[in-house]
Coordinates of C-alpha atoms in Angstrom, one line a residue:
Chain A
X2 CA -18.8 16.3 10.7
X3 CA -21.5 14.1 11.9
X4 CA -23.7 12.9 9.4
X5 CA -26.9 11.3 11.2
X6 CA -29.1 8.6 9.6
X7 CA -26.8 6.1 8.0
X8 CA -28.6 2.5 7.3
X9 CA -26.3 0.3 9.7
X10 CA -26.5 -3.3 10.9
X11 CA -25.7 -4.0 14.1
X12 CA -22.9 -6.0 13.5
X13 CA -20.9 -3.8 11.9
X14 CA -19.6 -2.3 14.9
X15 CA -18.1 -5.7 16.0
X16 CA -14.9 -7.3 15.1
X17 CA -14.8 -8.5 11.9
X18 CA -15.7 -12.4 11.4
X19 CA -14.3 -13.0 7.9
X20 CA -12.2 -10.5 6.0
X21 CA -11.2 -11.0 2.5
X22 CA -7.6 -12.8 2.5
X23 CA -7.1 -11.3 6.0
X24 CA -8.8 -13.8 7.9
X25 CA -5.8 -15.9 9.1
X26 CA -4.3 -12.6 10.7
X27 CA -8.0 -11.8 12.3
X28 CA -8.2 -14.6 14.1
X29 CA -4.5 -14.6 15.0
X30 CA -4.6 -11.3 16.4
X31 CA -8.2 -11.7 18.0
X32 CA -6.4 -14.9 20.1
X33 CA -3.3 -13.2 20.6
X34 CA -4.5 -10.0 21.5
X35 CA -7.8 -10.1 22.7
X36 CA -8.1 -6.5 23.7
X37 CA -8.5 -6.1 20.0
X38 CA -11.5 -7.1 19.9
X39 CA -12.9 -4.1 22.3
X40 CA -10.8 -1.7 20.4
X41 CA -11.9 -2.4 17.5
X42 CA -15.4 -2.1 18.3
X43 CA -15.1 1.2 20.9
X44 CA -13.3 2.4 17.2
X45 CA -16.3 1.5 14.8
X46 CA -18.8 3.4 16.9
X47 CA -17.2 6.2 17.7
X48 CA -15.9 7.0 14.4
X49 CA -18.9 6.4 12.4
X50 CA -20.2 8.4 10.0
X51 CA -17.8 10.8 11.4
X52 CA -14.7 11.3 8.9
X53 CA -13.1 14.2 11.5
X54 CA -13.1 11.7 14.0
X55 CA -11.7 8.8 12.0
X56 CA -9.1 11.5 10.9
X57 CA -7.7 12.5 14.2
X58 CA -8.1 8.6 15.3
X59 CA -5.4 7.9 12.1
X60 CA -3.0 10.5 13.3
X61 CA -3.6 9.3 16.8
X62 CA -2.7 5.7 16.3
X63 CA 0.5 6.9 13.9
X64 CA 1.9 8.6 16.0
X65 CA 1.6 5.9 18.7
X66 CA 3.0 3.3 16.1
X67 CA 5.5 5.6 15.5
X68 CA 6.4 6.1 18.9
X69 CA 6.7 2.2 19.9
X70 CA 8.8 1.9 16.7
X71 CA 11.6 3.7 17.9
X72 CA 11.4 1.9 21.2
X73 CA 11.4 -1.7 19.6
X74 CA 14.5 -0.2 17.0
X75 CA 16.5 0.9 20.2
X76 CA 15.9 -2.3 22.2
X77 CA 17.2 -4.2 18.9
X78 CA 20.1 -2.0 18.4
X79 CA 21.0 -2.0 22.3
X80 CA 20.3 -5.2 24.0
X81 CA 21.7 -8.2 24.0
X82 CA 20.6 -9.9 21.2
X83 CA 19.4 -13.3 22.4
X84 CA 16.8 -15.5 21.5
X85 CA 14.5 -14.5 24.8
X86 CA 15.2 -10.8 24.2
X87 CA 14.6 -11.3 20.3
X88 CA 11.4 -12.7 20.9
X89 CA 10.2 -10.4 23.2
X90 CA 10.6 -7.5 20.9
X91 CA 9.0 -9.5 18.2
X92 CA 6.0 -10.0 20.3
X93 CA 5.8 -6.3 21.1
X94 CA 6.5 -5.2 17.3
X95 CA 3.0 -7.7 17.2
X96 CA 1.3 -6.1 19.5
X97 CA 2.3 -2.2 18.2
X98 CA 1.3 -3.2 14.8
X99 CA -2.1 -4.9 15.5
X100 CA -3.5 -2.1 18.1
X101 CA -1.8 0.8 15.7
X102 CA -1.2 -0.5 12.4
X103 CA -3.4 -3.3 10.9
X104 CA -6.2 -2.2 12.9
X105 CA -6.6 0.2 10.8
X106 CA -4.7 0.1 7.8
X107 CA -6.5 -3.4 7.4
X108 CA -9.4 -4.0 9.8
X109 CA -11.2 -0.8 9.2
X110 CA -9.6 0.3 5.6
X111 CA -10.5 -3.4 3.9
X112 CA -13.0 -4.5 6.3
X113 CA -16.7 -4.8 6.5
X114 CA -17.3 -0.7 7.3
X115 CA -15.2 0.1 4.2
X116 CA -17.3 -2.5 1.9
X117 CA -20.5 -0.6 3.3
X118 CA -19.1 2.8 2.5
X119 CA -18.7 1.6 -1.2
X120 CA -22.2 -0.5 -1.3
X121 CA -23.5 2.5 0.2
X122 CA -22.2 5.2 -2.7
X123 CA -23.3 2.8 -5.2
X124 CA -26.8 2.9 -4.0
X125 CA -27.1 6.8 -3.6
X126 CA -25.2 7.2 -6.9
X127 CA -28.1 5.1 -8.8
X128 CA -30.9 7.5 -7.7
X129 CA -28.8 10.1 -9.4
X130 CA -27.7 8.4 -12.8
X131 CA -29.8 6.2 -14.9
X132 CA -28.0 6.0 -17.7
X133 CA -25.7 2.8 -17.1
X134 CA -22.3 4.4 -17.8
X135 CA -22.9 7.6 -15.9
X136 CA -23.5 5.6 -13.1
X137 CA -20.5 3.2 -13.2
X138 CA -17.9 6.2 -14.5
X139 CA -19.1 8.2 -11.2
X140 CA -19.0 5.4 -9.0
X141 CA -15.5 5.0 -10.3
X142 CA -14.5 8.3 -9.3
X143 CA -16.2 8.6 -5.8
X144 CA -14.3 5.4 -5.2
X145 CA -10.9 6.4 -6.7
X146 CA -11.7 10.1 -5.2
X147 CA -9.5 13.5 -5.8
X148 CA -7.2 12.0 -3.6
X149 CA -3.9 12.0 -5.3
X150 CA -1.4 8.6 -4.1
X151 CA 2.0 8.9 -2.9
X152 CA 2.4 6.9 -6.4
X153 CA 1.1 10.2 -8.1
X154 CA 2.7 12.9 -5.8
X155 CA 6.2 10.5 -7.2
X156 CA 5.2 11.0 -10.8
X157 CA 4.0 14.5 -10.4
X158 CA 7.5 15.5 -8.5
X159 CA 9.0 13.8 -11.7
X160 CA 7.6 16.8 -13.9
X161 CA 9.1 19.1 -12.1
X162 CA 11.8 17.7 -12.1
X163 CA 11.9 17.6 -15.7
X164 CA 11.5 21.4 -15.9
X165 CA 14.2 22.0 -13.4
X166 CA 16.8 19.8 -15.2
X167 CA 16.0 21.3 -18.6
X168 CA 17.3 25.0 -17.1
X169 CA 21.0 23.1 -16.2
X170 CA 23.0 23.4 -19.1
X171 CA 26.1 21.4 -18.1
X172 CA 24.0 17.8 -17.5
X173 CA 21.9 18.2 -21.0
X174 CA 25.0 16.0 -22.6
X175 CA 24.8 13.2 -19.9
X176 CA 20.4 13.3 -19.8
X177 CA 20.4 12.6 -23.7
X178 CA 23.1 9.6 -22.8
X179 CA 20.9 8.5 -20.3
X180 CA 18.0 8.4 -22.9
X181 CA 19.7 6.4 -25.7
X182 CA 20.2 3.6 -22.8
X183 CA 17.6 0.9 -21.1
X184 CA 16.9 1.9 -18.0
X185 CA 18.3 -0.9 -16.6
X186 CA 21.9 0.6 -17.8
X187 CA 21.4 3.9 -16.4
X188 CA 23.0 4.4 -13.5
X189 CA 26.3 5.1 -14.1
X190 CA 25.4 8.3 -16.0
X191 CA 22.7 9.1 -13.3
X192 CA 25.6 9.3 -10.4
X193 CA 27.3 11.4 -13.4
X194 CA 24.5 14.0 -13.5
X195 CA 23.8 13.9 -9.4
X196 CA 27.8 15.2 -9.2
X197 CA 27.5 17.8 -11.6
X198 CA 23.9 19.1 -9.6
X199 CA 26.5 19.4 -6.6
X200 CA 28.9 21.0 -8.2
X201 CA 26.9 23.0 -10.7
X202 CA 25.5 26.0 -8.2
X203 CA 23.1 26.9 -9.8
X204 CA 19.6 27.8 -8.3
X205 CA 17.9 24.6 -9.7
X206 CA 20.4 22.1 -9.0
X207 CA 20.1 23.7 -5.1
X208 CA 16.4 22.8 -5.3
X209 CA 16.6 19.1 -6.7
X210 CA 19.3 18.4 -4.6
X211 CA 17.4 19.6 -1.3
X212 CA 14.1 17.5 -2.4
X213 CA 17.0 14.7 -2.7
X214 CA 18.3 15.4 1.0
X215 CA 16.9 12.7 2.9
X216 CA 17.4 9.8 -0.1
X217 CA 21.6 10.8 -0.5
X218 CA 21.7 11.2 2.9
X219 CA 20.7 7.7 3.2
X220 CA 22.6 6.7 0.1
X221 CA 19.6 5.5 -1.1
X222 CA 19.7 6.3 -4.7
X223 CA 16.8 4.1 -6.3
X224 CA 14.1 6.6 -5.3
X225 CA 16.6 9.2 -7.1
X226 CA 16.8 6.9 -10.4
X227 CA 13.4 5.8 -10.6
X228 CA 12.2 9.8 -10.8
X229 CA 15.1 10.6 -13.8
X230 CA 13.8 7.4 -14.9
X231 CA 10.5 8.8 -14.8
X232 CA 11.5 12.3 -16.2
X233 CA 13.4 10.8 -18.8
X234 CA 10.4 8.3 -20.3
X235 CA 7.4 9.3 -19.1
X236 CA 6.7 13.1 -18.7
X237 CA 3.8 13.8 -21.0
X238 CA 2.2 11.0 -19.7
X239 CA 3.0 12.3 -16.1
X240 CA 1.5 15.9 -16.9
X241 CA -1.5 13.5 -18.1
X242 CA -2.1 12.3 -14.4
X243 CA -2.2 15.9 -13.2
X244 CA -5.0 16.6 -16.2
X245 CA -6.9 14.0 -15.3
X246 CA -6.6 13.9 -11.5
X247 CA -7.8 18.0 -12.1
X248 CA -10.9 16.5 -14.0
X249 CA -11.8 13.9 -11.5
X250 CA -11.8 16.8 -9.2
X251 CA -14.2 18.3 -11.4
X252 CA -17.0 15.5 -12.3
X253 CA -16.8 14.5 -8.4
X254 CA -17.7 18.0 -7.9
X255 CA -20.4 17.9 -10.9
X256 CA -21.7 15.0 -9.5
X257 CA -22.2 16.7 -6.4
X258 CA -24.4 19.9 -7.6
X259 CA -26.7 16.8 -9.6
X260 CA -26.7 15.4 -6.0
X261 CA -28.4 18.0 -4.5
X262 CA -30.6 18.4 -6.8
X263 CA -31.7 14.9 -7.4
X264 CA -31.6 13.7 -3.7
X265 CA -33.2 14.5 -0.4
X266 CA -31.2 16.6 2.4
X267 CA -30.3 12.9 4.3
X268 CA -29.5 10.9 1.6
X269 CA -27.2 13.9 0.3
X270 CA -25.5 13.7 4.1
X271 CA -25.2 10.1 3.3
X272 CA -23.4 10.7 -0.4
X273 CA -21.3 13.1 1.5
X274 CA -20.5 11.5 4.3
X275 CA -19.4 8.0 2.9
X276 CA -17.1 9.9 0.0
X277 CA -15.5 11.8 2.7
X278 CA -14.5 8.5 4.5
X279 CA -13.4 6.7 1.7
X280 CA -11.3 9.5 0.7
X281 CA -9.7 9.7 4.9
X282 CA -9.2 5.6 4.1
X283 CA -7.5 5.7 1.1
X284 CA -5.1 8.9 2.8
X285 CA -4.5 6.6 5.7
X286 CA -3.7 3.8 3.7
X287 CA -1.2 5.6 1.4
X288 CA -0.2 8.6 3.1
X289 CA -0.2 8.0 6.6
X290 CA 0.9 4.1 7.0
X291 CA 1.6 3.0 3.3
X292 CA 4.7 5.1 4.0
X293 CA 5.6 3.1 7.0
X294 CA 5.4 0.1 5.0
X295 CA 9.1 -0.1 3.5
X296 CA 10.5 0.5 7.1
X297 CA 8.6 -1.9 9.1
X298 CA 8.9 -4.6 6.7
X299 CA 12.7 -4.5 7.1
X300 CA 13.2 -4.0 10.4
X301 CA 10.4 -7.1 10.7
X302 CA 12.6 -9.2 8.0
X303 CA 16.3 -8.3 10.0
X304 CA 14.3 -9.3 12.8
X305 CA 12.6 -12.5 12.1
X306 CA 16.3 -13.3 10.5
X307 CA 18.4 -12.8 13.7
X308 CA 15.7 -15.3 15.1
X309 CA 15.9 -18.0 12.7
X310 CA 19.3 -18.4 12.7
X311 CA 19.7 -17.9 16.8
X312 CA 16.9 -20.4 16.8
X313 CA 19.1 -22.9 14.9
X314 CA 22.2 -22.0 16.6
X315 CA 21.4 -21.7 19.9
X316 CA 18.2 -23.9 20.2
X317 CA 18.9 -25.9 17.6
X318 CA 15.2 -25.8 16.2
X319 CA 15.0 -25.4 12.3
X320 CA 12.8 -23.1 10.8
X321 CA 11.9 -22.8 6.9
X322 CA 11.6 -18.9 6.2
X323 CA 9.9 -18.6 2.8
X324 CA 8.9 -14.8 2.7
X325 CA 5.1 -15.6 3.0
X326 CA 2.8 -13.5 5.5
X327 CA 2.3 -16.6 7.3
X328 CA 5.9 -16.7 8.5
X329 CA 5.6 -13.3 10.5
X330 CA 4.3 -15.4 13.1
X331 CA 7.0 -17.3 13.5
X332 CA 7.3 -15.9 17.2
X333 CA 4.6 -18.4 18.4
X334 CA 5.6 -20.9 16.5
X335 CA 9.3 -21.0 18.0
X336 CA 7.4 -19.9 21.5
X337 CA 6.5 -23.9 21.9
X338 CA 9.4 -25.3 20.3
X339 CA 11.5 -23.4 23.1
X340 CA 13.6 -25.1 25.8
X341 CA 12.1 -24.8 29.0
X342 CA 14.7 -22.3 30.9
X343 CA 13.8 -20.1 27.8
X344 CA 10.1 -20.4 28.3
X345 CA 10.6 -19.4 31.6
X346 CA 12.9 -16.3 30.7
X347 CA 10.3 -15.2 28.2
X348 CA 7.2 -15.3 30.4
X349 CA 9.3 -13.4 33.0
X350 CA 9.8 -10.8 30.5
X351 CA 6.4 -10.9 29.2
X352 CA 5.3 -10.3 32.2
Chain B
X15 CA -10.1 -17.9 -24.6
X16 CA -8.7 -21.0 -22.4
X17 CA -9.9 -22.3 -19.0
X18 CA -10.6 -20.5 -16.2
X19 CA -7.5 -20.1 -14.1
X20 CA -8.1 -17.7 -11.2
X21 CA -10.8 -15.8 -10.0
X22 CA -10.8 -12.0 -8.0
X23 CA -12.5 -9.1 -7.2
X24 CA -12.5 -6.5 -9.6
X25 CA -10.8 -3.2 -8.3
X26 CA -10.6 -1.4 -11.7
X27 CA -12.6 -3.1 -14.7
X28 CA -11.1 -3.1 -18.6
X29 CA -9.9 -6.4 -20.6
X30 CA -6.4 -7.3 -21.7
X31 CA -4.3 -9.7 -22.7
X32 CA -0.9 -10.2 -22.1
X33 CA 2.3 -11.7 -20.3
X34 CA 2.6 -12.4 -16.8
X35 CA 5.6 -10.7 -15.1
X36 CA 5.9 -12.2 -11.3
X37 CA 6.9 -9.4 -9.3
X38 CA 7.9 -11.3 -5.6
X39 CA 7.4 -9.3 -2.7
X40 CA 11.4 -9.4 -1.5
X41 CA 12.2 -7.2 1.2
X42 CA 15.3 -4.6 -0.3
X43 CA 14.9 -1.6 -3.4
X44 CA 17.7 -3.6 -5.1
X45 CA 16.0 -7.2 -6.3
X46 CA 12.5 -5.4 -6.5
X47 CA 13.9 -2.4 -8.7
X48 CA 15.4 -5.0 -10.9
X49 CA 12.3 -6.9 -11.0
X50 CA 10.5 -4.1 -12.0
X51 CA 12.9 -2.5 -14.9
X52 CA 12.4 -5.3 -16.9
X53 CA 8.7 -5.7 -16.8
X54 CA 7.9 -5.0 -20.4
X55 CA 5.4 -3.0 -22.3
X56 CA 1.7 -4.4 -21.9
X57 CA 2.9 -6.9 -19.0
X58 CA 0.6 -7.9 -16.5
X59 CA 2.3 -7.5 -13.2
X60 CA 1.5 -10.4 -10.8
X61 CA 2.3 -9.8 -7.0
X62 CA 1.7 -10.3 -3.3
X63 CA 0.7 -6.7 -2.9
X64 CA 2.3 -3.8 -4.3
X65 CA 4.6 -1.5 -3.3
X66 CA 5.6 2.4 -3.7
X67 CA 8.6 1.3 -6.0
X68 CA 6.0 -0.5 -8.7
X69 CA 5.7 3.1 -9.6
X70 CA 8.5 2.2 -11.9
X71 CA 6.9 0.1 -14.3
X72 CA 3.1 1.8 -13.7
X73 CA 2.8 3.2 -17.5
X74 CA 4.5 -0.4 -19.2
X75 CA 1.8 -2.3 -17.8
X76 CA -1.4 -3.6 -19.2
X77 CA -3.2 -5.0 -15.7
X78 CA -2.3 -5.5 -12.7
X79 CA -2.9 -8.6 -10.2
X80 CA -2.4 -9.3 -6.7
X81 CA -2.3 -12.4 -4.2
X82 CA -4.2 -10.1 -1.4
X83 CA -6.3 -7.2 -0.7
X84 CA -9.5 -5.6 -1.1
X85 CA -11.6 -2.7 -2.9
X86 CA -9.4 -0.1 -0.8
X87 CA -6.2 -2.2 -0.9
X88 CA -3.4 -0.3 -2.6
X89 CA -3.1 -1.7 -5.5
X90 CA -6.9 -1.2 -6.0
X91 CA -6.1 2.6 -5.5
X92 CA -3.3 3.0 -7.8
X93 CA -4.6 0.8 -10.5
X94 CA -7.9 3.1 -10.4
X95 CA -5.7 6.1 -10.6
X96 CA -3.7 4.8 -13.7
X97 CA -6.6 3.2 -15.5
X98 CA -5.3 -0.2 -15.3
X99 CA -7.7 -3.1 -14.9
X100 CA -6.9 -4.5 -11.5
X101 CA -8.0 -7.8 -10.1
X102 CA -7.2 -8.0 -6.2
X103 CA -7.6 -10.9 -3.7
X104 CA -6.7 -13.8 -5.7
X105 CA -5.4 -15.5 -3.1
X106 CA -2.5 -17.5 -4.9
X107 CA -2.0 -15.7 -8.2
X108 CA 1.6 -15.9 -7.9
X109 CA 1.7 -19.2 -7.1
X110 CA -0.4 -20.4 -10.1
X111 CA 0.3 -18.3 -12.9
X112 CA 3.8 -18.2 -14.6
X113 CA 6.5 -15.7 -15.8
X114 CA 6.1 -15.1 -19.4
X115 CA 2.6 -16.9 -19.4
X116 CA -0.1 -15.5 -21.8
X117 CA -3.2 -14.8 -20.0
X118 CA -6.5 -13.1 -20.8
X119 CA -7.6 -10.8 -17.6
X120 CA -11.4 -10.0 -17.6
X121 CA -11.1 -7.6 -14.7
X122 CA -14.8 -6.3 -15.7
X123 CA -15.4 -10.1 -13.9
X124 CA -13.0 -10.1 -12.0
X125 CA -11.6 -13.6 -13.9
X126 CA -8.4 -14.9 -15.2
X127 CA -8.1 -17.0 -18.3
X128 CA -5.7 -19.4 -20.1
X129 CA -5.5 -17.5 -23.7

């Protein structure tokens, strides 16, 4: 959808100059990578005022992210692991999350065009409400949208959940256990109650462990307590979030009938289009690479690891590694502090 | 109220009062969900930025504030979602502000006050 007629400055379709607390990684990247610059601008123009566009752009540079992911993964789990190989892949885990990653999860999503977006609903949502409150409770909700988070969808799978472990009659013993402990004490029961769901056969136990798959097939079983967590303490006000998330739906959609009333036909394109995008924004940051998150930032960590201590151990070059932002660019950092014969090695492969 | 002892952008407005719980942004579920089970009732969770485990402790607390981000960070999103007043980009929040602390968060200003 192309919605013509949007107030713009100029400089919004160029590479942001200040970004709120993202300004050390701008100008990293913009010296690093200076292609990003371009990309970042070719982006802004051709997906503006155009939330299609931006849509199929997300899914675009996913999958690409995605792609190079495995690539860097299998390099770390084949090669040799050395310091010039280690760095290499660091600098290309860089460059694949700059180009696919920040640019938008960060550049575009917290940047200038997603400040005008908001600035922009503001304005078109005070020629609709006078009345103070109206005004601020719908901005609120254009803002927060319909869009439910992957926070949400956790709590909303939690109800039914809830529902499907009420029909089991074997675990109801070990879920009241559960209840009369902290949560911090919970686990051994919890383990109790996933062996009874595989041995129970019953329909719902079939279809709460198949949701569980992927989590006990990667015996990763903190997703699985924090929902019986969930189920346990918090289920009314989990059906609560699905209430109001419904209403939300609702006002947005009130607000929508006032606005075409109240405004003309371009200003009503504007409303439209500029919720629409905020909306793709927020689904981009949660859904699409907010899920990517947990991954990257390990393999990033085991990464940046390996290198520290083959940095001290094999180039005897100390490195402090205090878990701040700032230490993911540790790459360049060790780049000058590098023996020459390594230097050397690494350009080659650069190259 | 006390000094003035951060300031922030306001991602989800509302006032409150209460304790600071540090949540560190460690890589690995096990620290974090740890962290997180023992943030109490009407804690304010400070942090770097969150992540999809704070879900745990998303109906204990009172406010929520982070190091980084802006209006469309995530923890602007989830905060607007649960109702909790939400003061993003503080730039060293976690740095300055203490486990167990009593604070004052004005998050309709976007300020953070000694109480």
């Amino acid at each position: 959808m192309l919605i013509g007629g949007l107030f713009m400055k100029p400089n919004f379709f160029q590479y942001p100059k200040k970004m709120y607390n993202e300004w050390e990684v701008l100008e990293i990247y913009k010296e690093k990578f200076p292609e990003i610059v371009e990309e970042y601008e070719s982006i802004a123009r051709n997906t503006y005022c155009n939330p299609s566009e931006y849509k199929q752009l997300v899914e675009k540079k996913a999958e690409k992210f995605d792609e190079n992911m495995k690539t860097l993964t299998r390099e770390f789990e084949s090669k040799e692991l050395n310091l010039t190989n280690l760095l290499k892949i660091s600098f290309d885990l860089h460059y694949n999350y700059a180009m696919n990653f920040w640019i938008i999860s960060y550049a575009f999503n917290e940047g200038p065009l997603s400040e005008h977006y908001i600035e922009l609903i503001g304005e078109l949502l005070k020629k609709i409400y006078k009345n103070e409150t109206s005004f601020i409770n719908a901005r609120e909700d254009f803002i927060k949208t319909d869009y439910p988070t992957f926070y949400h969808k956790i709590l909303l799978d939690s109800v039914e959940l809830t529902d499907l472990l009420n029909k089991i009659p074997s675990i109801q013993g070990d879920l009241n256990n559960a209840r009369e402990l902290s949560p911090v004490l919970r686990n051994e029961v919890y383990n109790k109650i996933i062996d009874n769901l595989k041995n129970s056969g019953l329909e719902e136990s079939k279809r709460i462990l198949k949701k569980w798959d992927k989590h006990l097939r990667k015996e990763n079983l903190f997703p699985i307590y924090n929902l019986l967590n969930q189920s346990i303490d918090n289920y009314e006000k989990n059906k609560l979030l699905d209430k109001e998330l419904k209403d939300t739906d609702f006002r947005i959609n009130e607000t929508f009938i006032l606005a075409k009333k109240s405004l003309n036909k371009e200003d009503y394109g504007k409303l439209e289009g500029a919720y629409l995008l905020i909306k793709e924004m927020l689904r981009a940051k949660d859904d699409i690479f907010g899920r990517k998150d947990l991954e990257l930032f390990a393999f990033w960590n085991k990464l940046t690891y390996k290198i520290i201590s083959l940095a001290e151990n094999e180039a005897k070059i100390k490195i402090e590694f205090n878990k701040e932002r700032s230490n993911l660019i540790i790459p360049w950092i060790l780049e000058d502090k590098l023996p020459e014969h390594q230097k050397d090695t690494l350009k080659s492969l650069q190259n | 109220m006390g000094n003035i002892l951060l300031t922030g952008r306001t991602a989800c407005p509302g006032n409150v009062r209460g304790r600071v719980k540090i949540v560190p942004d460690e890589p690995g579920d096990e620290s974090m969900m740890k962290t997180l089970l023992k943030v109490n009732q009407g804690d304010i969770i400070v942090t770097q930025m969150t992540r999809p485990l704070f879900v745990v402790a998303m109906h204990k607390i009172s406010a929520l504030i982070t190091d980084h981000g802006g209006m469309l960070c995530h923890a602007a999103m989830v905060a607007r979602e649960f109702k909790i007043p939400c003061i993003v980009g503080t730039e060293n929040a976690t740095k300055i502000l203490k486990d167990g602390q009593e604070i004052v968060v004005d998050a309709d200003r976007g300020i953070i006050y000694e109480a």
